[in-house]
Amino acid sequence: LLLLASATPSVESFTAAKSGKYSLFVLKNRYGSAVLPQVRTVDMKKEILSGNTLDISRELCGAISDTLSSKKQAIILLNRRGKNTYISCPQCGYVLSCPNCSISLTYHSANNRMMCHYCGYSAPSGGKCPNCGGEHLKFLGAGTQKVEEELNALFPKARVLRLDADSTAARDSYAKRLDEFANGEYDILLGTQMVAKGLDFPNVTLVGVLGADSATYSDDFRGFERTFSLLTQVIGRAGRGDSAGTAVIQSLNPDSELIELAARQDYEGFYNDEIMTRKLMIYPPYCDICTVSTRSFVKSEAQNAVNEVFANIKSLLQGEYSDIKTIILGPAPAAVPRVNNKYRFRMIIKCKNGKRFREMLKKATEIKQKGDVTVTVDINPETVI
C-alpha cells in the first residue's frame, strides 16, 4: 500500500486520482476543532505610495503587535535569503554580477559580503562600480536578513528566529531551532520555504507572507502550482490550536485569482483553472517533459553540442522513429546561461515517455562534438529552468 497525502497534491497526481488510477479520499475538515484562518491581503503598491519604506506593511505590523500582546507566536515567510537581492550602480545602472555565473550577487549582512547562490563565490561588500567607477552603490531588494532587521527594530522586545540555508548550515541546527520555537523560546519565526510545510505549532496564530506572487513570474510552467502550494501550506500553519488564526498576504497584485484561491484554501478551484491551462499549452499531465542540456567551459562547444543533438533528433524523427510525436522548444541558452564558468544550453521536448522515445534519445545524444561537453537528459524534471 502506498499512501500519498497532501493538502496540495501535484496536478499530475490529482488527475490520476480523478481518473481512477489512484483512489481518492478527501478530508474536508481540519483536525479537531480548528478552523481555517482568516486571510487578509495587502496591496504593497498602495503601501509604497503612502510612504511606507519598510518591507513589512502597516497591516502586518499591527497584526504582529496584536499577536505578541496576546502572548502568541507568528510565522513570517519570505522565500529569499540574504539581506539585499541585488546591488546596483545608480550612475550607470550596472548590476553587480557573479564573475562565474550569469546571476546577480546577493548581499549578506551577517558577514558583510556579496555572495552568489549558485556557485558560492563571495567578495567583500562596498567598493566601486566595476563598470563606471561610481562610489555610491545601491543595495536593493529584500531577503530574510533585511526583514529580520526590520522586525528587531519594530519589535525590540520580541525574540526573532530566522530559519534559512544560512542560519541552519550546522548539522542538526534546523531541528534544534524548531524545537526552541515550539518550546516558546522565540516569538516570531522568520524563514524561507522551509517554514511553510509540515510544521504544527498550536501557539502560532499569525502567518505573514511577503512577496507572495514573486514565483509566478518564473519561466517554469509549474510556477503557479508552486506558488499556490506554498501559500496554501503556510497559511495552514496558523490557528492549529484552540485559538483562531490570521494570515496576512502581501502582494503587488492582491487581486490575483491565484492568491484569492490560496486564501480560500480552494485546491479544486486552482486545479480546475490550472488543468485547463495545461491542456491548452500541452503540459503534464497531457504529455511528458524531457529536457536535454549541454554544459561546457567553452560557449561554442556547448552550443554546437545542443545543435547537434537537435539535428540528430530531427533526423531520427523523420526516419526510423517517425511514429513518435513530439513538440520541441529550443534549443536556446538556459534561463541562467552560465553557472560556475560553464555555459549552458537546453531544449525542452514535449513527448510521450516510452521505450522507443528513450531509445531514440540515446541515439540522438551520441554526438561527435566532445571536448569537455556534458550532455544531460532529464525526463519529467521538477523544474525546467
Coordinates of C-alpha atoms in Angstrom, one line a residue:
L1 CA 0.0 0.0 0.0
L2 CA 1.3 3.4 -1.0
L3 CA -0.4 6.4 0.6
L4 CA 0.1 9.9 -0.8
A5 CA -1.2 12.7 1.5
S6 CA -1.2 16.4 0.8
A7 CA -3.4 19.5 1.0
T8 CA -1.9 20.5 -2.3
P9 CA -1.2 17.4 -4.4
S10 CA 0.6 17.9 -7.7
V11 CA -1.7 18.5 -10.8
E12 CA -0.5 15.1 -12.2
S13 CA -1.3 13.2 -9.0
F14 CA -4.7 14.7 -8.7
T15 CA -5.5 14.0 -12.3
A16 CA -4.5 10.4 -11.7
A17 CA -6.8 10.2 -8.7
K18 CA -9.8 11.8 -10.6
S19 CA -9.3 9.4 -13.5
G20 CA -9.4 6.4 -11.2
K21 CA -5.8 5.4 -11.4
Y22 CA -5.5 6.2 -7.7
S23 CA -8.1 6.0 -5.0
L24 CA -9.1 9.5 -3.8
F25 CA -10.1 10.3 -0.2
V26 CA -10.8 13.9 0.7
L27 CA -10.6 15.2 4.3
K28 CA -12.9 18.3 4.3
N29 CA -12.3 19.4 7.9
R30 CA -9.2 20.4 9.9
Y31 CA -8.2 18.1 12.7
G32 CA -10.1 18.6 16.0
S33 CA -12.0 21.9 16.4
A34 CA -9.5 24.0 14.5
V35 CA -11.0 26.3 11.8
L36 CA -9.3 27.8 8.8
P37 CA -7.5 31.1 9.4
Q38 CA -9.0 34.5 8.4
V39 CA -6.9 35.7 5.4
R40 CA -6.3 39.4 4.6
T41 CA -4.4 40.6 1.6
V42 CA -2.3 43.8 1.4
D43 CA -1.7 45.8 -1.8
M44 CA 2.0 46.7 -1.5
K45 CA 1.7 49.3 -4.3
K46 CA -0.5 51.3 -2.0
E47 CA 1.9 50.8 0.9
I48 CA 4.8 52.3 -1.2
L49 CA 2.7 55.2 -2.5
S50 CA 1.6 56.0 1.1
G51 CA 5.2 56.4 2.1
N52 CA 5.9 53.1 3.8
T53 CA 9.5 52.3 3.0
L54 CA 9.6 49.0 5.0
D55 CA 9.1 45.5 3.6
I56 CA 6.5 44.9 6.4
S57 CA 3.2 46.5 5.7
R58 CA 1.3 48.5 8.3
E59 CA -1.4 45.8 8.4
L60 CA 1.1 43.1 9.1
C61 CA 2.9 45.2 11.7
G62 CA -0.4 45.7 13.5
A63 CA -1.2 42.0 13.4
I64 CA 2.2 41.1 14.8
S65 CA 1.8 43.6 17.6
D66 CA -1.6 42.1 18.5
T67 CA -0.2 38.6 18.4
L68 CA 2.7 39.5 20.7
S69 CA 0.3 41.2 23.1
S70 CA -1.7 38.0 23.3
K71 CA 1.4 36.0 24.1
K72 CA 1.0 34.1 20.9
Q73 CA 3.5 33.4 18.1
A74 CA 3.9 34.4 14.5
I75 CA 5.5 32.9 11.3
I76 CA 6.7 35.2 8.6
L77 CA 7.6 33.7 5.2
L78 CA 9.9 35.4 2.6
N79 CA 11.3 33.0 0.1
R80 CA 14.6 34.9 -0.5
R81 CA 17.6 34.6 1.8
G82 CA 20.3 37.2 2.3
K83 CA 19.8 40.9 3.1
N84 CA 19.6 42.5 -0.4
T85 CA 18.9 40.5 -3.5
Y86 CA 20.9 42.7 -5.8
I87 CA 23.4 45.6 -5.8
S88 CA 23.1 48.3 -8.5
C89 CA 25.1 51.4 -9.5
P90 CA 22.7 54.5 -9.7
Q91 CA 25.1 56.3 -12.1
C92 CA 25.2 53.7 -14.9
G93 CA 22.5 51.1 -13.9
Y94 CA 25.0 48.3 -13.8
V95 CA 24.0 45.3 -11.5
L96 CA 26.9 43.6 -9.8
S97 CA 27.1 40.0 -11.0
C98 CA 29.0 36.9 -10.2
P99 CA 32.2 36.6 -12.3
N100 CA 31.5 32.8 -12.6
C101 CA 27.7 32.9 -13.3
S102 CA 25.1 34.9 -15.2
I103 CA 23.4 35.9 -12.0
S104 CA 23.4 39.0 -9.7
L105 CA 25.2 38.9 -6.3
T106 CA 23.2 38.9 -3.1
Y107 CA 24.3 41.0 -0.1
H108 CA 24.6 39.1 3.2
S109 CA 24.9 41.4 6.2
A110 CA 26.0 38.6 8.6
N111 CA 29.5 38.5 7.1
N112 CA 29.2 41.8 5.1
R113 CA 29.9 40.1 1.8
M114 CA 28.3 39.8 -1.6
M115 CA 27.6 36.2 -2.5
C116 CA 26.4 34.0 -5.4
H117 CA 23.8 31.5 -4.5
Y118 CA 24.7 29.3 -7.5
C119 CA 28.5 28.7 -7.2
G120 CA 29.3 30.1 -3.7
Y121 CA 31.5 32.9 -4.9
S122 CA 31.8 35.8 -2.4
A123 CA 33.5 39.2 -2.2
P124 CA 33.7 42.0 0.4
S125 CA 30.8 44.5 0.0
G126 CA 31.3 48.1 -0.9
G127 CA 33.9 49.4 -3.2
K128 CA 33.3 51.0 -6.6
C129 CA 31.2 50.1 -9.5
P130 CA 33.3 47.8 -11.8
N131 CA 31.6 49.3 -14.9
C132 CA 31.9 53.1 -14.4
G133 CA 33.8 53.5 -11.1
G134 CA 30.8 55.0 -9.3
E135 CA 31.2 55.0 -5.5
H136 CA 27.6 55.1 -4.3
L137 CA 26.3 51.6 -4.9
K138 CA 22.6 50.9 -4.0
F139 CA 21.6 47.8 -2.1
L140 CA 18.1 46.8 -3.3
G141 CA 15.5 44.0 -2.9
A142 CA 14.7 42.3 0.4
G143 CA 15.9 39.0 1.8
T144 CA 15.3 37.3 5.2
Q145 CA 18.2 39.1 6.8
K146 CA 16.8 42.6 5.9
V147 CA 13.3 41.6 7.2
E148 CA 14.9 40.3 10.4
E149 CA 16.5 43.7 11.0
E150 CA 13.1 45.4 10.4
L151 CA 11.4 43.1 12.9
N152 CA 14.0 43.7 15.5
A153 CA 13.7 47.5 15.0
L154 CA 9.8 47.4 15.1
F155 CA 9.6 44.9 18.0
P156 CA 12.8 45.3 20.1
K157 CA 11.4 43.1 22.9
A158 CA 10.3 40.3 20.6
R159 CA 12.6 37.2 20.1
V160 CA 13.0 36.6 16.4
L161 CA 14.3 33.3 15.0
R162 CA 15.5 33.3 11.3
L163 CA 15.5 30.0 9.5
D164 CA 17.1 29.8 6.1
A165 CA 20.0 28.0 4.4
D166 CA 22.5 30.4 6.0
S167 CA 21.3 30.1 9.6
T168 CA 20.9 26.3 9.6
A169 CA 24.1 25.3 7.9
A170 CA 25.4 23.5 11.0
R171 CA 24.4 19.9 11.5
D172 CA 21.0 19.3 13.3
S173 CA 20.6 23.1 13.7
Y174 CA 17.3 23.1 11.8
A175 CA 15.6 20.6 14.1
K176 CA 17.1 22.2 17.2
R177 CA 15.9 25.7 16.3
L178 CA 12.4 24.4 15.5
D179 CA 12.3 22.7 18.9
E180 CA 13.3 26.0 20.6
F181 CA 10.4 27.8 18.8
A182 CA 8.0 25.0 19.7
N183 CA 9.1 25.4 23.4
G184 CA 8.3 29.1 23.3
E185 CA 11.9 30.4 23.3
Y186 CA 11.0 32.7 20.3
D187 CA 8.0 34.8 19.4
I188 CA 8.5 35.2 15.7
L189 CA 9.7 32.6 13.2
L190 CA 11.0 34.2 10.0
G191 CA 12.2 32.0 7.2
T192 CA 12.2 30.8 3.6
Q193 CA 10.1 27.9 2.3
M194 CA 11.5 25.6 5.0
V195 CA 9.0 27.2 7.4
A196 CA 5.9 26.6 5.1
K197 CA 5.1 22.9 5.3
G198 CA 4.7 20.2 7.8
L199 CA 5.0 22.3 10.9
D200 CA 2.5 22.1 13.8
F201 CA 2.8 24.8 16.4
P202 CA -0.5 25.2 18.3
N203 CA 0.6 28.6 19.7
V204 CA 1.0 30.2 16.2
T205 CA -2.0 32.4 15.4
L206 CA -0.5 34.6 12.8
V207 CA 1.2 34.0 9.4
G208 CA 2.6 36.7 7.3
V209 CA 3.7 36.2 3.6
L210 CA 6.0 38.7 1.9
G211 CA 6.4 38.8 -1.8
A212 CA 3.6 36.3 -2.3
D213 CA 3.5 36.5 -6.1
S214 CA 7.2 36.6 -6.9
A215 CA 7.4 32.9 -8.0
T216 CA 4.6 33.4 -10.6
Y217 CA 6.9 35.4 -12.8
S218 CA 9.3 32.5 -13.5
D219 CA 9.6 30.7 -16.8
D220 CA 8.7 27.3 -15.3
F221 CA 5.2 26.0 -16.2
R222 CA 4.9 24.8 -12.6
G223 CA 5.4 28.4 -11.2
F224 CA 1.7 28.9 -10.4
E225 CA 1.4 25.5 -8.9
R226 CA 4.4 26.1 -6.6
T227 CA 3.1 29.5 -5.5
F228 CA -0.4 28.1 -4.7
S229 CA 1.1 25.2 -2.8
L230 CA 3.5 27.4 -0.8
L231 CA 0.7 30.0 0.1
T232 CA -1.8 27.3 1.0
Q233 CA 0.6 25.4 3.1
V234 CA 2.0 28.4 5.0
I235 CA -1.5 29.8 5.6
G236 CA -2.4 26.5 7.2
R237 CA 0.3 26.9 9.8
A238 CA -1.9 29.5 11.7
G239 CA -4.7 28.6 14.1
R240 CA -3.9 24.9 14.5
G241 CA -4.6 25.0 18.3
D242 CA -7.5 26.3 20.3
S243 CA -7.2 30.0 19.1
A244 CA -8.3 31.3 15.8
G245 CA -5.7 32.1 13.2
T246 CA -5.0 35.0 10.9
A247 CA -2.9 35.2 7.7
V248 CA -1.7 38.5 6.1
I249 CA -0.6 38.1 2.4
Q250 CA 1.5 41.0 1.0
S251 CA 1.4 41.2 -2.8
L252 CA 1.9 43.7 -5.7
N253 CA -1.1 42.0 -7.3
P254 CA -3.5 41.2 -4.4
D255 CA -6.5 40.8 -6.8
S256 CA -4.7 37.8 -8.5
E257 CA -7.1 34.9 -8.7
L258 CA -4.3 32.6 -7.6
I259 CA -3.9 34.5 -4.3
E260 CA -7.7 34.5 -3.8
L261 CA -7.8 30.7 -4.3
A262 CA -5.0 30.2 -1.9
A263 CA -6.7 32.5 0.6
R264 CA -9.8 30.3 0.4
Q265 CA -7.7 27.1 0.6
D266 CA -9.6 26.2 -2.6
Y267 CA -7.4 23.5 -4.2
E268 CA -10.1 22.2 -6.6
G269 CA -10.7 25.7 -7.8
F270 CA -7.0 26.1 -8.5
Y271 CA -6.8 22.6 -10.1
N272 CA -9.7 23.4 -12.5
D273 CA -8.0 26.6 -13.7
E274 CA -4.6 25.0 -14.0
I275 CA -5.7 21.9 -15.8
M276 CA -7.3 24.0 -18.5
T277 CA -4.1 25.9 -19.0
R278 CA -2.0 22.7 -19.1
K279 CA -4.3 21.2 -21.7
L280 CA -4.3 24.3 -23.8
M281 CA -0.5 24.6 -23.7
I282 CA 0.2 20.9 -23.8
Y283 CA 2.0 20.4 -20.5
P284 CA 1.8 17.5 -18.0
P285 CA -0.4 15.6 -17.4
Y286 CA -1.2 15.9 -21.1
C287 CA 2.4 15.0 -22.1
D288 CA 5.7 14.1 -20.6
I289 CA 8.5 16.6 -20.4
C290 CA 12.1 15.9 -21.3
T291 CA 15.0 18.4 -21.1
V292 CA 18.2 17.9 -22.9
S293 CA 21.0 20.2 -21.6
T294 CA 24.6 20.7 -22.6
R295 CA 27.4 22.3 -20.5
S296 CA 30.9 23.3 -21.3
F297 CA 33.6 25.8 -20.3
V298 CA 33.6 26.8 -24.0
K299 CA 30.4 28.5 -25.1
S300 CA 30.7 27.5 -28.7
E301 CA 31.2 23.8 -27.8
A302 CA 28.1 23.8 -25.6
Q303 CA 26.1 25.5 -28.3
N304 CA 27.4 23.2 -31.1
A305 CA 26.6 20.1 -29.0
V306 CA 23.0 21.1 -28.3
N307 CA 22.6 21.9 -32.0
E308 CA 24.0 18.5 -33.0
V309 CA 21.6 16.7 -30.6
F310 CA 18.7 18.7 -32.1
A311 CA 19.7 17.8 -35.6
N312 CA 20.0 14.1 -34.6
I313 CA 16.6 14.2 -33.1
K314 CA 15.0 15.7 -36.2
S315 CA 16.7 13.2 -38.4
L316 CA 15.6 10.2 -36.3
L317 CA 12.0 11.5 -36.0
Q318 CA 11.9 11.8 -39.8
G319 CA 13.3 8.3 -40.3
E320 CA 13.2 5.3 -38.1
Y321 CA 11.2 6.9 -35.3
S322 CA 8.6 8.7 -37.4
D323 CA 5.9 7.2 -35.3
I324 CA 7.0 9.3 -32.3
K325 CA 5.1 12.6 -31.8
T326 CA 7.0 15.4 -30.2
I327 CA 7.0 19.2 -29.7
I328 CA 10.5 20.7 -29.3
L329 CA 11.1 24.1 -27.7
G330 CA 14.6 25.4 -28.5
P331 CA 17.5 24.8 -28.5
A332 CA 18.3 28.0 -26.6
P333 CA 20.5 29.3 -23.8
A334 CA 19.3 28.1 -20.3
A335 CA 17.5 30.5 -18.1
V336 CA 20.8 31.1 -16.3
P337 CA 23.2 30.8 -19.2
R338 CA 26.4 30.3 -17.2
V339 CA 27.0 28.6 -13.9
N340 CA 30.4 28.1 -12.3
N341 CA 32.0 29.2 -15.6
K342 CA 30.2 26.6 -17.6
Y343 CA 27.9 27.7 -20.4
R344 CA 24.5 26.0 -20.6
F345 CA 22.1 25.4 -23.5
R346 CA 19.0 23.3 -23.4
M347 CA 15.9 22.2 -25.3
I348 CA 12.6 21.1 -23.9
I349 CA 10.8 18.2 -25.6
K350 CA 7.1 17.6 -25.0
C351 CA 6.6 13.9 -25.6
K352 CA 5.1 10.5 -24.6
N353 CA 7.7 8.8 -22.4
G354 CA 8.2 5.2 -23.6
K355 CA 10.8 2.7 -24.6
R356 CA 11.1 3.8 -28.2
F357 CA 11.4 7.5 -27.2
R358 CA 14.2 6.7 -24.7
E359 CA 15.9 4.6 -27.4
M360 CA 15.7 7.5 -29.8
L361 CA 17.1 9.9 -27.2
K362 CA 20.1 7.6 -26.5
K363 CA 21.0 7.6 -30.2
A364 CA 20.5 11.3 -30.6
T365 CA 22.8 12.2 -27.7
E366 CA 25.7 10.1 -29.1
I367 CA 27.4 13.2 -30.5
K368 CA 30.6 13.7 -32.3
Q369 CA 31.1 17.1 -30.6
K370 CA 33.0 16.1 -27.5
G371 CA 35.7 18.3 -25.8
D372 CA 34.6 18.9 -22.2
V373 CA 30.9 18.9 -23.1
T374 CA 28.4 17.3 -20.7
V375 CA 25.1 16.2 -22.1
T376 CA 22.3 15.6 -19.6
V377 CA 18.8 14.1 -20.3
D378 CA 16.1 14.6 -17.6
I379 CA 12.6 13.1 -18.1
N380 CA 9.8 14.8 -16.1
P381 CA 12.1 17.0 -14.1
E382 CA 10.8 19.0 -11.1
T383 CA 11.8 22.3 -12.8
V384 CA 12.6 23.2 -16.4
I385 CA 14.6 26.3 -15.6

